[in-house]
JSON list of N, CA and C in Angstrom, two decimals:
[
{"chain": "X", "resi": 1, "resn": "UNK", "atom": "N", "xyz": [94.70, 115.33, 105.28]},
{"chain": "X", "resi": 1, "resn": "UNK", "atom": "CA", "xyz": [94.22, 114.25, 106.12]},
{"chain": "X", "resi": 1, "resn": "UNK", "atom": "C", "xyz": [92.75, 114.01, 105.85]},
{"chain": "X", "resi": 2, "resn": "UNK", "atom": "N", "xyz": [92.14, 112.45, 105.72]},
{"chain": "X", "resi": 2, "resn": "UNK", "atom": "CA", "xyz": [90.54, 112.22, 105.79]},
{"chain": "X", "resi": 2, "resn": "UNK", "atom": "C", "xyz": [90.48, 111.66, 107.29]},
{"chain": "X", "resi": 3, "resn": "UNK", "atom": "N", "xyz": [89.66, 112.27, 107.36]},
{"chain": "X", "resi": 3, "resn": "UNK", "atom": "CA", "xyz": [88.80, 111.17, 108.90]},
{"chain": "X", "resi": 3, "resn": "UNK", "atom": "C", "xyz": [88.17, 110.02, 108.17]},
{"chain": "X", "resi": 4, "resn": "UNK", "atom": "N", "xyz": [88.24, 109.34, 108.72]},
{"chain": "X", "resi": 4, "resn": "UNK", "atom": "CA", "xyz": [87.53, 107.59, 108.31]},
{"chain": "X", "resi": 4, "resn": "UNK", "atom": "C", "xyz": [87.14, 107.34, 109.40]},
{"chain": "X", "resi": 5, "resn": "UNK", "atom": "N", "xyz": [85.57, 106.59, 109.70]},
{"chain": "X", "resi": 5, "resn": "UNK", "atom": "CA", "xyz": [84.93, 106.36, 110.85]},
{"chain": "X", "resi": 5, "resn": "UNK", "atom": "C", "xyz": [85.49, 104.38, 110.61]},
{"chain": "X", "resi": 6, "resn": "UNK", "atom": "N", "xyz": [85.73, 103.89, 111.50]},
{"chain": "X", "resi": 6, "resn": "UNK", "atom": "CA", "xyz": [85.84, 102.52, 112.27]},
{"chain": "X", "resi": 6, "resn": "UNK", "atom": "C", "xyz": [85.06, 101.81, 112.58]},
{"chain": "X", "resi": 7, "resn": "UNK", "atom": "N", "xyz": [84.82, 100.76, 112.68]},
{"chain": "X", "resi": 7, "resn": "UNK", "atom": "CA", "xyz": [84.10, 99.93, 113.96]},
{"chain": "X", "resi": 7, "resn": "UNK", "atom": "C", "xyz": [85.00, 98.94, 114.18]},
{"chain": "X", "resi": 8, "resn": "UNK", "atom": "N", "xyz": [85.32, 99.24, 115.84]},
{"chain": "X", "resi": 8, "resn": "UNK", "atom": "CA", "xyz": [85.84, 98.08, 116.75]},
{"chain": "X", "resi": 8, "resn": "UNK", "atom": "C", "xyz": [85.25, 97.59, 117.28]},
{"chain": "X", "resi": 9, "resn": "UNK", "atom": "N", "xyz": [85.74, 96.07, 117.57]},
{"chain": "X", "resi": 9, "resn": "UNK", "atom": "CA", "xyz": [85.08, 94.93, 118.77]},
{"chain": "X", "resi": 9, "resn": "UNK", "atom": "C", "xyz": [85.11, 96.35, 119.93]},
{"chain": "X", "resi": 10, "resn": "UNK", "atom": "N", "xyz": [84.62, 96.01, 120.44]},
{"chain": "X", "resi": 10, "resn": "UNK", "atom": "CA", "xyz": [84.56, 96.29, 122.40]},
{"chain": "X", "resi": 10, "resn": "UNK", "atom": "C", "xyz": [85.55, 96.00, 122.80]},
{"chain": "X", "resi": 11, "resn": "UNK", "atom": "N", "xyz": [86.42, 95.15, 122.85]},
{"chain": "X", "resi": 11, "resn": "UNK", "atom": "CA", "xyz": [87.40, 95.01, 123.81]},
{"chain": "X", "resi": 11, "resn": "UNK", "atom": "C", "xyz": [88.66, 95.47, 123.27]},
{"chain": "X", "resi": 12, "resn": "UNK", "atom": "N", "xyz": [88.70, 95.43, 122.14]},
{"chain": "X", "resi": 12, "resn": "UNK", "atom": "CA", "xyz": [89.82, 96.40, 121.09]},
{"chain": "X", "resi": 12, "resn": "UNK", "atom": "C", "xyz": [89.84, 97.43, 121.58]},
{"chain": "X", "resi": 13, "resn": "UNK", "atom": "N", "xyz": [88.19, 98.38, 121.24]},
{"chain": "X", "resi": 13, "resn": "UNK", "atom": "CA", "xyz": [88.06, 99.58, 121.59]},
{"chain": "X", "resi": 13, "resn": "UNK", "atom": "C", "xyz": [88.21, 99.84, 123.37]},
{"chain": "X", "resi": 14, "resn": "UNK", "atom": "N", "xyz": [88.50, 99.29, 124.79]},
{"chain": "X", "resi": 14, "resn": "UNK", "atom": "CA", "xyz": [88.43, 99.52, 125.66]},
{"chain": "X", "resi": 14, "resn": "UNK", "atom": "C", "xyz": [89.60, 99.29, 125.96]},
{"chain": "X", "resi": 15, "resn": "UNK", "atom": "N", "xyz": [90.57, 98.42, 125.07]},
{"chain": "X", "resi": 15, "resn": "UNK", "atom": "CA", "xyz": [92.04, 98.48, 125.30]},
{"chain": "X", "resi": 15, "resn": "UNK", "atom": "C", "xyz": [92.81, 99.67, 124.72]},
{"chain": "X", "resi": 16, "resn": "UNK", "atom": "N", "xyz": [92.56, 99.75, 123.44]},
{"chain": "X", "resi": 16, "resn": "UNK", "atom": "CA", "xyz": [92.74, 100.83, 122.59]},
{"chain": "X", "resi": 16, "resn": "UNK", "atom": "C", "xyz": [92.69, 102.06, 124.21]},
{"chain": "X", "resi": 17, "resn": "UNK", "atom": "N", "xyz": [91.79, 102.49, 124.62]},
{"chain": "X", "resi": 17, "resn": "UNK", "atom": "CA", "xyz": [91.33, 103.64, 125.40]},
{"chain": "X", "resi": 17, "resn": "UNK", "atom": "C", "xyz": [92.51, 104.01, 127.19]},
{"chain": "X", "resi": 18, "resn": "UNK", "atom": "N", "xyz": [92.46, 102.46, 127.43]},
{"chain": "X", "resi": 18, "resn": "UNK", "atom": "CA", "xyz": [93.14, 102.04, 128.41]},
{"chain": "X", "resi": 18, "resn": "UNK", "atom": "C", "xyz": [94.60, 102.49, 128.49]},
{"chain": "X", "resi": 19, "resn": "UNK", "atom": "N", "xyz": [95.13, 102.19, 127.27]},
{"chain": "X", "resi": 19, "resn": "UNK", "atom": "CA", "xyz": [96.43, 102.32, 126.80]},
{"chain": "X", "resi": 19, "resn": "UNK", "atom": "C", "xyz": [97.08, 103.49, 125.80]},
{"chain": "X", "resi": 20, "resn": "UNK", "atom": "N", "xyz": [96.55, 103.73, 125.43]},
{"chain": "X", "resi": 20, "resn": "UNK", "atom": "CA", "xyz": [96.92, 105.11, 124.50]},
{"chain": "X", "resi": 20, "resn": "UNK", "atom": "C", "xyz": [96.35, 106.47, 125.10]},
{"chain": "X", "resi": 21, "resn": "UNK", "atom": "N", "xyz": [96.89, 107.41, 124.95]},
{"chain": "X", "resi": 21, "resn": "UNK", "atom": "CA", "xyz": [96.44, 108.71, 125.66]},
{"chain": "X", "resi": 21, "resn": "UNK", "atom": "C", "xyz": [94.97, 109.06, 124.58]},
{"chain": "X", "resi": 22, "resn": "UNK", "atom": "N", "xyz": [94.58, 109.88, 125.05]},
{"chain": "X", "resi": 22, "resn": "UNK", "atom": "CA", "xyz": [93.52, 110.40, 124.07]},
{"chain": "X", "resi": 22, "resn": "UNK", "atom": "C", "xyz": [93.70, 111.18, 122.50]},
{"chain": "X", "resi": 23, "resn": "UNK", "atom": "N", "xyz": [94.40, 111.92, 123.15]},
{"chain": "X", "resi": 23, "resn": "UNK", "atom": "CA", "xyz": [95.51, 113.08, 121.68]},
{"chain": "X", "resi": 23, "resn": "UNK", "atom": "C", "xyz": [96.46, 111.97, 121.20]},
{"chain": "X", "resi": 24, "resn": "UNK", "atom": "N", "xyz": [96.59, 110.92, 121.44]},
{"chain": "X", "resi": 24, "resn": "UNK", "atom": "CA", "xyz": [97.96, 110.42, 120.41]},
{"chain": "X", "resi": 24, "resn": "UNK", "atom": "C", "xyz": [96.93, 108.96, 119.07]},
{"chain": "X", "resi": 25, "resn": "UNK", "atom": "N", "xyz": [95.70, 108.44, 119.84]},
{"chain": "X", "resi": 25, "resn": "UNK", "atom": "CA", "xyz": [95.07, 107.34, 119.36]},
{"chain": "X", "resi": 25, "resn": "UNK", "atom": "C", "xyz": [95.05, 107.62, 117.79]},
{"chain": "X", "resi": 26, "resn": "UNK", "atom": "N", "xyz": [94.83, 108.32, 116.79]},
{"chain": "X", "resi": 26, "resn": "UNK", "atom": "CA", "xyz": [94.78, 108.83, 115.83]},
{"chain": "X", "resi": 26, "resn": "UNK", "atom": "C", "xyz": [96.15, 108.53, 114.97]},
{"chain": "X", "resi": 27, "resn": "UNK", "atom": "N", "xyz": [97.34, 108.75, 115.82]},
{"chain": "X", "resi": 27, "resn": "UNK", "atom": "CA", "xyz": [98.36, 108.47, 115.42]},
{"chain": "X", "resi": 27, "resn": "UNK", "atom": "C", "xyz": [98.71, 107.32, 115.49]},
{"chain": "X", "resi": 28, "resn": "UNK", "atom": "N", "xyz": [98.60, 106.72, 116.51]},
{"chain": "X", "resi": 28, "resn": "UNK", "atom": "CA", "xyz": [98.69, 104.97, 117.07]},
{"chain": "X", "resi": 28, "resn": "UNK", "atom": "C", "xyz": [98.07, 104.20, 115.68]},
{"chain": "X", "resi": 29, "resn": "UNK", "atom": "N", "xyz": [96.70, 104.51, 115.48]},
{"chain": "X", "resi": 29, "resn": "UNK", "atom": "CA", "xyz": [95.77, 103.57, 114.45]},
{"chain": "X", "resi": 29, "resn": "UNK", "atom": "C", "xyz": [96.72, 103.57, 113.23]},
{"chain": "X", "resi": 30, "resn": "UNK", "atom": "N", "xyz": [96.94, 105.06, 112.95]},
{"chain": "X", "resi": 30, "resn": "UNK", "atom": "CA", "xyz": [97.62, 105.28, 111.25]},
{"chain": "X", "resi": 30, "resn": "UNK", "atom": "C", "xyz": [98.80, 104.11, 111.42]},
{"chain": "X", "resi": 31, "resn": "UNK", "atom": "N", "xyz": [99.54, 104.57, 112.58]},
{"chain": "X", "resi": 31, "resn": "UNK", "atom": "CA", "xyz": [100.52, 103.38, 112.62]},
{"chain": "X", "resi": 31, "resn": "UNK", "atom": "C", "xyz": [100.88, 102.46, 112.29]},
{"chain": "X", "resi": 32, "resn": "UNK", "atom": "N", "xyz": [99.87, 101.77, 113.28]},
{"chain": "X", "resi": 32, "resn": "UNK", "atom": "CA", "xyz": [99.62, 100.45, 113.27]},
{"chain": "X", "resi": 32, "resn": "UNK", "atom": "C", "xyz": [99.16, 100.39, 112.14]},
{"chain": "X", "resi": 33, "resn": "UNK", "atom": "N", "xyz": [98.33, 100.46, 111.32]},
{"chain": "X", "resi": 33, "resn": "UNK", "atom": "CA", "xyz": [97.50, 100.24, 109.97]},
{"chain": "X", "resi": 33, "resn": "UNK", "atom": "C", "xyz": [98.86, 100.15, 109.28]},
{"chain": "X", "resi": 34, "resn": "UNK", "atom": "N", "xyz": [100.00, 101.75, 109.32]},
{"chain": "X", "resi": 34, "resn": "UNK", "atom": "CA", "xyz": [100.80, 101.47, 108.36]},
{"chain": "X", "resi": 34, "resn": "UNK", "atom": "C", "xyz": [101.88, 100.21, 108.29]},
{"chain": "X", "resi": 35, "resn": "UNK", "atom": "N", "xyz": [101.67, 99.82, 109.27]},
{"chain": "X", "resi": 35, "resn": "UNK", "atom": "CA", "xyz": [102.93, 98.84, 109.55]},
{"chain": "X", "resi": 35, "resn": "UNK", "atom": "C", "xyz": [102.12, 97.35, 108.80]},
{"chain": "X", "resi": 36, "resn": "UNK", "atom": "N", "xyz": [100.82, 97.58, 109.48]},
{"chain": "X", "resi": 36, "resn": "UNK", "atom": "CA", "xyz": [100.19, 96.07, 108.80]},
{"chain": "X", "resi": 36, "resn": "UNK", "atom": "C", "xyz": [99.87, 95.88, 107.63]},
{"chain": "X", "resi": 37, "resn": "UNK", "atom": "N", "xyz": [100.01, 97.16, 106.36]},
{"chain": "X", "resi": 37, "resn": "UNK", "atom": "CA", "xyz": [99.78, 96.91, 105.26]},
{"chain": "X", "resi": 37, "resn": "UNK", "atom": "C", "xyz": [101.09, 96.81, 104.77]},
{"chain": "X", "resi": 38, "resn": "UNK", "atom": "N", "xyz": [102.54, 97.36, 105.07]},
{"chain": "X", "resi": 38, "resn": "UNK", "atom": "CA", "xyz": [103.59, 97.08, 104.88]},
{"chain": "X", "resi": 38, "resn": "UNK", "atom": "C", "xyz": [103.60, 95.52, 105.13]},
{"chain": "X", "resi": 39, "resn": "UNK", "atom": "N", "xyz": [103.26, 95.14, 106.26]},
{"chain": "X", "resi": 39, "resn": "UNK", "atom": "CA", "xyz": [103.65, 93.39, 106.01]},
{"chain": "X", "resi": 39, "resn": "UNK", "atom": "C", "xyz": [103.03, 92.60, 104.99]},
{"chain": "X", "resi": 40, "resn": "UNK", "atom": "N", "xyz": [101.34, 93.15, 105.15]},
{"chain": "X", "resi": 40, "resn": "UNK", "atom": "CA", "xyz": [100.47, 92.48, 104.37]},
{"chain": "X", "resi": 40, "resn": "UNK", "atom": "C", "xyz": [101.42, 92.59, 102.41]},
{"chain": "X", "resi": 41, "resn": "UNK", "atom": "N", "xyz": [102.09, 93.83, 101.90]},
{"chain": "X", "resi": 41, "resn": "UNK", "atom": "CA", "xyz": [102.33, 93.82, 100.76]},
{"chain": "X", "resi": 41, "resn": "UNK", "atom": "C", "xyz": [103.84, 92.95, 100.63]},
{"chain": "X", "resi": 42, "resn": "UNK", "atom": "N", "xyz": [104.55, 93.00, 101.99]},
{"chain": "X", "resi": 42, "resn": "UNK", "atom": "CA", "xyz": [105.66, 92.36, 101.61]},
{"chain": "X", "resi": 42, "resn": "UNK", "atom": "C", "xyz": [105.66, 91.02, 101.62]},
{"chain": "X", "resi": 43, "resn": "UNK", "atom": "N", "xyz": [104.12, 90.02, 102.50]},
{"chain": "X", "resi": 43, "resn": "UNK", "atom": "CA", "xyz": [103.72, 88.98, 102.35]},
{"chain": "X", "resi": 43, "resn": "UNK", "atom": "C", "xyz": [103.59, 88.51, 100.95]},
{"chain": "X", "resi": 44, "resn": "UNK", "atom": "N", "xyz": [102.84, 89.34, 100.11]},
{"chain": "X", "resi": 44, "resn": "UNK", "atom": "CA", "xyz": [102.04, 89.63, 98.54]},
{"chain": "X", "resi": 44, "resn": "UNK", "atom": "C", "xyz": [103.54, 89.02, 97.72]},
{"chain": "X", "resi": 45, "resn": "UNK", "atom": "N", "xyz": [104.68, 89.91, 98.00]},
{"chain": "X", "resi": 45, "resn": "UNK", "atom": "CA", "xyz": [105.52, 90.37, 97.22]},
{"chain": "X", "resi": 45, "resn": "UNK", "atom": "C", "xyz": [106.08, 89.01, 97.41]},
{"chain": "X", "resi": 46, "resn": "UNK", "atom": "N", "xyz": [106.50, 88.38, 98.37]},
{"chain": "X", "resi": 46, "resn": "UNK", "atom": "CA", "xyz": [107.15, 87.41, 98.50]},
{"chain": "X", "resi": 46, "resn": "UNK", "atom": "C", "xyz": [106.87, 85.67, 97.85]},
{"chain": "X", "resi": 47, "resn": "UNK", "atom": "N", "xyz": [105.02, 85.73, 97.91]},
{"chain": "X", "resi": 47, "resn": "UNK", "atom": "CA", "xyz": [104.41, 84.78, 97.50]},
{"chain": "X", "resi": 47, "resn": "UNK", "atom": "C", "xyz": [104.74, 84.88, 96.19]},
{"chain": "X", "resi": 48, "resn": "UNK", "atom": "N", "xyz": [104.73, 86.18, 95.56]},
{"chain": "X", "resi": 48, "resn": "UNK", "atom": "CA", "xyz": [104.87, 86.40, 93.93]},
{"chain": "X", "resi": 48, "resn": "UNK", "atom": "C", "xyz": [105.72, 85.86, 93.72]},
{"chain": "X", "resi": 49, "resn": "UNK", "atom": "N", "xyz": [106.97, 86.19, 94.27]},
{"chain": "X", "resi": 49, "resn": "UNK", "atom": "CA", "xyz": [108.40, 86.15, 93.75]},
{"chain": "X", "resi": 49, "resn": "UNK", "atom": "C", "xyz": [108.99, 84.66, 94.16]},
{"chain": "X", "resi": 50, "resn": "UNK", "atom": "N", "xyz": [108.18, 83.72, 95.08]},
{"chain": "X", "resi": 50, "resn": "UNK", "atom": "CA", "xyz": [108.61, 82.22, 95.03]},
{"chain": "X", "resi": 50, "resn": "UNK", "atom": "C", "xyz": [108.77, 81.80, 94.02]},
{"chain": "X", "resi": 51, "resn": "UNK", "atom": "N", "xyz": [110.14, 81.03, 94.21]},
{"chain": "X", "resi": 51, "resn": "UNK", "atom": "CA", "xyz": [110.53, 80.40, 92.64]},
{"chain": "X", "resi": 51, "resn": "UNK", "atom": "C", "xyz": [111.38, 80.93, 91.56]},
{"chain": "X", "resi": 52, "resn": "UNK", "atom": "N", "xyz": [111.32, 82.55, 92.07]},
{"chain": "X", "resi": 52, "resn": "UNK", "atom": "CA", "xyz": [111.96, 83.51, 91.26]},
{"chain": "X", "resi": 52, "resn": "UNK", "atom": "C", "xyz": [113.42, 83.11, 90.36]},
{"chain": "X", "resi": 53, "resn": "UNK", "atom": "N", "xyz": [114.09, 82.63, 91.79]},
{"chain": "X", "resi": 53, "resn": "UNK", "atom": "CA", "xyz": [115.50, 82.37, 91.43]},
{"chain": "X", "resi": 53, "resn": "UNK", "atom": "C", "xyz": [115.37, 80.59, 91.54]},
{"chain": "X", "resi": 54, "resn": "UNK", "atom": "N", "xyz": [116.40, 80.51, 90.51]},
{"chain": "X", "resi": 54, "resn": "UNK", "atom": "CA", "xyz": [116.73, 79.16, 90.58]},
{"chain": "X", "resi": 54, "resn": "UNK", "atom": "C", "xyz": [118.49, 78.69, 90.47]},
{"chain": "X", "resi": 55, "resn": "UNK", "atom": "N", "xyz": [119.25, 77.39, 90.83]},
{"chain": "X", "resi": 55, "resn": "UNK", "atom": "CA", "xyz": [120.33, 77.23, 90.65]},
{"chain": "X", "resi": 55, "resn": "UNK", "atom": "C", "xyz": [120.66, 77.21, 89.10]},
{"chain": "X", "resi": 56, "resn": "UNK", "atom": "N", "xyz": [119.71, 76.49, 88.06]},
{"chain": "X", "resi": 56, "resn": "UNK", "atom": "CA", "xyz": [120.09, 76.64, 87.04]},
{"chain": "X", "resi": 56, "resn": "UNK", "atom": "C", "xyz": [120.40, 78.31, 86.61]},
{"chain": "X", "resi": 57, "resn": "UNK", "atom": "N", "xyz": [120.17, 78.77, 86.85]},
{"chain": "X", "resi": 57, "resn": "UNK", "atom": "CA", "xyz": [120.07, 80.64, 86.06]},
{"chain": "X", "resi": 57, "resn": "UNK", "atom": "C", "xyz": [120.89, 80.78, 86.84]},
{"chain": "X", "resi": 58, "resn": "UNK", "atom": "N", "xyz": [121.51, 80.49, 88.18]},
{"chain": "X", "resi": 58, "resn": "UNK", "atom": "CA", "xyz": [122.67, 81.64, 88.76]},
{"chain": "X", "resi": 58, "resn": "UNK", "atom": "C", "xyz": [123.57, 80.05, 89.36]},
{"chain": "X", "resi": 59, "resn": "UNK", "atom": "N", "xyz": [124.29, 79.52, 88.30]},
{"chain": "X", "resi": 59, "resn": "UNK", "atom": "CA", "xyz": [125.37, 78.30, 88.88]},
{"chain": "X", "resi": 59, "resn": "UNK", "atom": "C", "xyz": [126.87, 78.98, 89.76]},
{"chain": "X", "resi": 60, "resn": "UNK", "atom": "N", "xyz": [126.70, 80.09, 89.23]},
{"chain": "X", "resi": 60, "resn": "UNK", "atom": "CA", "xyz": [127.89, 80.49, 90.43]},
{"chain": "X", "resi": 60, "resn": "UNK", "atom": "C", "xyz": [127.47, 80.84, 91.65]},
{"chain": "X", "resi": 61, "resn": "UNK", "atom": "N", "xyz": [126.22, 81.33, 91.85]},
{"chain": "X", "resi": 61, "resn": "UNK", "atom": "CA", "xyz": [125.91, 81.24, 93.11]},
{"chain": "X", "resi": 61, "resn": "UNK", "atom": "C", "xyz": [125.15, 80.24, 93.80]},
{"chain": "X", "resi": 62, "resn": "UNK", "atom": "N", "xyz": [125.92, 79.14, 93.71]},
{"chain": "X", "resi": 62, "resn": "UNK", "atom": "CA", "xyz": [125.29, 77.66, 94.23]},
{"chain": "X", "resi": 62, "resn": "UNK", "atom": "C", "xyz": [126.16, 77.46, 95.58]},
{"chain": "X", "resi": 63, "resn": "UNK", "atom": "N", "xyz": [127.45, 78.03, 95.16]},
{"chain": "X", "resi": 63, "resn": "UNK", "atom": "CA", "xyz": [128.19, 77.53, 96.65]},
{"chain": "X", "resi": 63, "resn": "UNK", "atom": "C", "xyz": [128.22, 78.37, 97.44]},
{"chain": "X", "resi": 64, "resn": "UNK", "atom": "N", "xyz": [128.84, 78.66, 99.06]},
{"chain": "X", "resi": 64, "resn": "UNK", "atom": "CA", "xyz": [129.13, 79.82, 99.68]},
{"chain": "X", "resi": 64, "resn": "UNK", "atom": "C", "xyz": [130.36, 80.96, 98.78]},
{"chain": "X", "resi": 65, "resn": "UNK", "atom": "N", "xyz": [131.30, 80.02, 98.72]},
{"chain": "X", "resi": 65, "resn": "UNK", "atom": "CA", "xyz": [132.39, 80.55, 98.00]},
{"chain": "X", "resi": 65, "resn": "UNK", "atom": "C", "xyz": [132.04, 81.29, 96.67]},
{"chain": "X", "resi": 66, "resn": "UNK", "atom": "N", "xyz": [130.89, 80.52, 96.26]},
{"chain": "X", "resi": 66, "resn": "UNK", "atom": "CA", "xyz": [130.35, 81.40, 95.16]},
{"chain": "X", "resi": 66, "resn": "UNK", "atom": "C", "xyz": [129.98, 82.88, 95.34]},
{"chain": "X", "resi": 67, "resn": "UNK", "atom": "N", "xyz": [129.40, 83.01, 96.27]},
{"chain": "X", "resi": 67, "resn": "UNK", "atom": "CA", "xyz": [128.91, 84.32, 96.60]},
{"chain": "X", "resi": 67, "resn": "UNK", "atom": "C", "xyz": [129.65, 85.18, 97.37]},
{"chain": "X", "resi": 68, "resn": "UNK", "atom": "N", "xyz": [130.10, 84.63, 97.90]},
{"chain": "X", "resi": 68, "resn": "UNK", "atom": "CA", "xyz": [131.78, 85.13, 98.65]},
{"chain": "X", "resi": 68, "resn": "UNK", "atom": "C", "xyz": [132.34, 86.33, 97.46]},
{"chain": "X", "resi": 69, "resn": "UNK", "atom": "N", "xyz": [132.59, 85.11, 96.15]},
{"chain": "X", "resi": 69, "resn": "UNK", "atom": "CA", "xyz": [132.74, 86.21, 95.24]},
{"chain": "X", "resi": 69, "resn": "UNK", "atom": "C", "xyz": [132.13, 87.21, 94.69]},
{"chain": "X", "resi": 70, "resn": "UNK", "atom": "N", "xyz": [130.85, 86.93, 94.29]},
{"chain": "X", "resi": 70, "resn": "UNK", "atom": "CA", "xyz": [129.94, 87.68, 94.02]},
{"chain": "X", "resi": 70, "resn": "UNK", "atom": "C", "xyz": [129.72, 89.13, 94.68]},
{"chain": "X", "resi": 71, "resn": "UNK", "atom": "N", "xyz": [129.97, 88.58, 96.13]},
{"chain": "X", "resi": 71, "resn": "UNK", "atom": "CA", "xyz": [129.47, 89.91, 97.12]},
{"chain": "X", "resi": 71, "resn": "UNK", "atom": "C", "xyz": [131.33, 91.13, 97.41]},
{"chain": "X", "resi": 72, "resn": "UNK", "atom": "N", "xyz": [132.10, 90.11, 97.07]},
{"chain": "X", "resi": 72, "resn": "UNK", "atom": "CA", "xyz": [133.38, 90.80, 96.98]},
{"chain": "X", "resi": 72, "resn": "UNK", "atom": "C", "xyz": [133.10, 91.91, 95.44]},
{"chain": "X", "resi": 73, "resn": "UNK", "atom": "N", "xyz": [132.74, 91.09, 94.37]},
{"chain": "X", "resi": 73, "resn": "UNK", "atom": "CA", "xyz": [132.71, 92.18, 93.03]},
{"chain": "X", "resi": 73, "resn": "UNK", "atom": "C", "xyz": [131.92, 93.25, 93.34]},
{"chain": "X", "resi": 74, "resn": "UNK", "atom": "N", "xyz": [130.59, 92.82, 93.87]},
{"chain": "X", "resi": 74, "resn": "UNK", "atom": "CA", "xyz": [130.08, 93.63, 94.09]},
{"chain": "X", "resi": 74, "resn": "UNK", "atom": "C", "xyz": [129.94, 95.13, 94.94]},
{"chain": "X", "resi": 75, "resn": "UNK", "atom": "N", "xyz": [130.67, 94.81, 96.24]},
{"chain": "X", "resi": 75, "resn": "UNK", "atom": "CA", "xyz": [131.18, 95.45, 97.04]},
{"chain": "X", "resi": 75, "resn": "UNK", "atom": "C", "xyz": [132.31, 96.75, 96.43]},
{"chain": "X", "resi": 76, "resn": "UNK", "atom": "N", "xyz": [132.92, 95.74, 95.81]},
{"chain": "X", "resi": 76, "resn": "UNK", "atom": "CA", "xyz": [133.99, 96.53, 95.24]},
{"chain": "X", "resi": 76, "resn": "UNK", "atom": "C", "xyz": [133.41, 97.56, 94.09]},
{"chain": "X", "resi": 77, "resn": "UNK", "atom": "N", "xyz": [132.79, 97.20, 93.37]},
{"chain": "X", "resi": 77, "resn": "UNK", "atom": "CA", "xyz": [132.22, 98.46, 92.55]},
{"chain": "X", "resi": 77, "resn": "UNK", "atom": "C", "xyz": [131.22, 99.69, 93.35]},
{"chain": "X", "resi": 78, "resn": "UNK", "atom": "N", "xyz": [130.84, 99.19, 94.36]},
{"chain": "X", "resi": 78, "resn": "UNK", "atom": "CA", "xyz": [130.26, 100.28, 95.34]},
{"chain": "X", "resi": 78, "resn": "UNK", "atom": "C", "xyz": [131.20, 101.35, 95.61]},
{"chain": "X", "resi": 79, "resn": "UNK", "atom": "N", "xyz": [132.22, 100.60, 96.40]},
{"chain": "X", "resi": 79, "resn": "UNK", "atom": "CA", "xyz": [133.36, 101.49, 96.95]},
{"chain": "X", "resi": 79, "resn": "UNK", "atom": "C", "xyz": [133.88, 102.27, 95.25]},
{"chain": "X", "resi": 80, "resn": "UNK", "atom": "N", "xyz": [133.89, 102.00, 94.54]},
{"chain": "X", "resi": 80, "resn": "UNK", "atom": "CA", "xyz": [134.95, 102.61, 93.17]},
{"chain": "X", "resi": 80, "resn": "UNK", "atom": "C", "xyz": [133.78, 103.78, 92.69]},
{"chain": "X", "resi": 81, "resn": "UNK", "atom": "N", "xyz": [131.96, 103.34, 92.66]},
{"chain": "X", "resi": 81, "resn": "UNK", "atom": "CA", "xyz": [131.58, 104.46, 92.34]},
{"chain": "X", "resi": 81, "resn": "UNK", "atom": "C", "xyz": [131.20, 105.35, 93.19]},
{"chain": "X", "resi": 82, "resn": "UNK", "atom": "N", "xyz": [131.99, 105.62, 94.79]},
{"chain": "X", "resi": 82, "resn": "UNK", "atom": "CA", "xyz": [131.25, 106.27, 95.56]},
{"chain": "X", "resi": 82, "resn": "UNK", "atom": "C", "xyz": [132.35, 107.58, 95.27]}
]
């Protein structure tokens, strides 16, 4: 573990205090931090990957029925290599 020093607004820090026990705040921050860089990268990931797929490259999966099948083959080789 590193300690890393902070600076909060004031009212962050007086809610922060209000609401979290004393022994758990440490854990709360990592938390929270971890959760907001998880969104922040899956934001990243998503902007990247706009555009990724297109109908030309996957024409069978244009319809529902298309994927209907798709997710049946697929399914089915799950179950056969389990």
């Amino acid at each position: 573990m590193v300690k890393t020093q902070v600076v909060l607004p004031d009212e962050l820090s007086a809610e922060l205090k209000r609401t979290v026990p004393v022994r758990s705040r440490s854990r709360f921050i990592a938390e929270a931090l971890e959760k907001s860089l998880q969104l922040m990268k899956f934001r990243r990931n998503l902007r990247r990957g706009a555009g990724a797929w297109s109908d030309r490259a996957h024409p069978d999966l244009r319809t529902q029925a298309g994927v209907n099948r798709y997710l049946a083959r697929f399914r089915g080789r799950l179950r056969n290599s389990a």
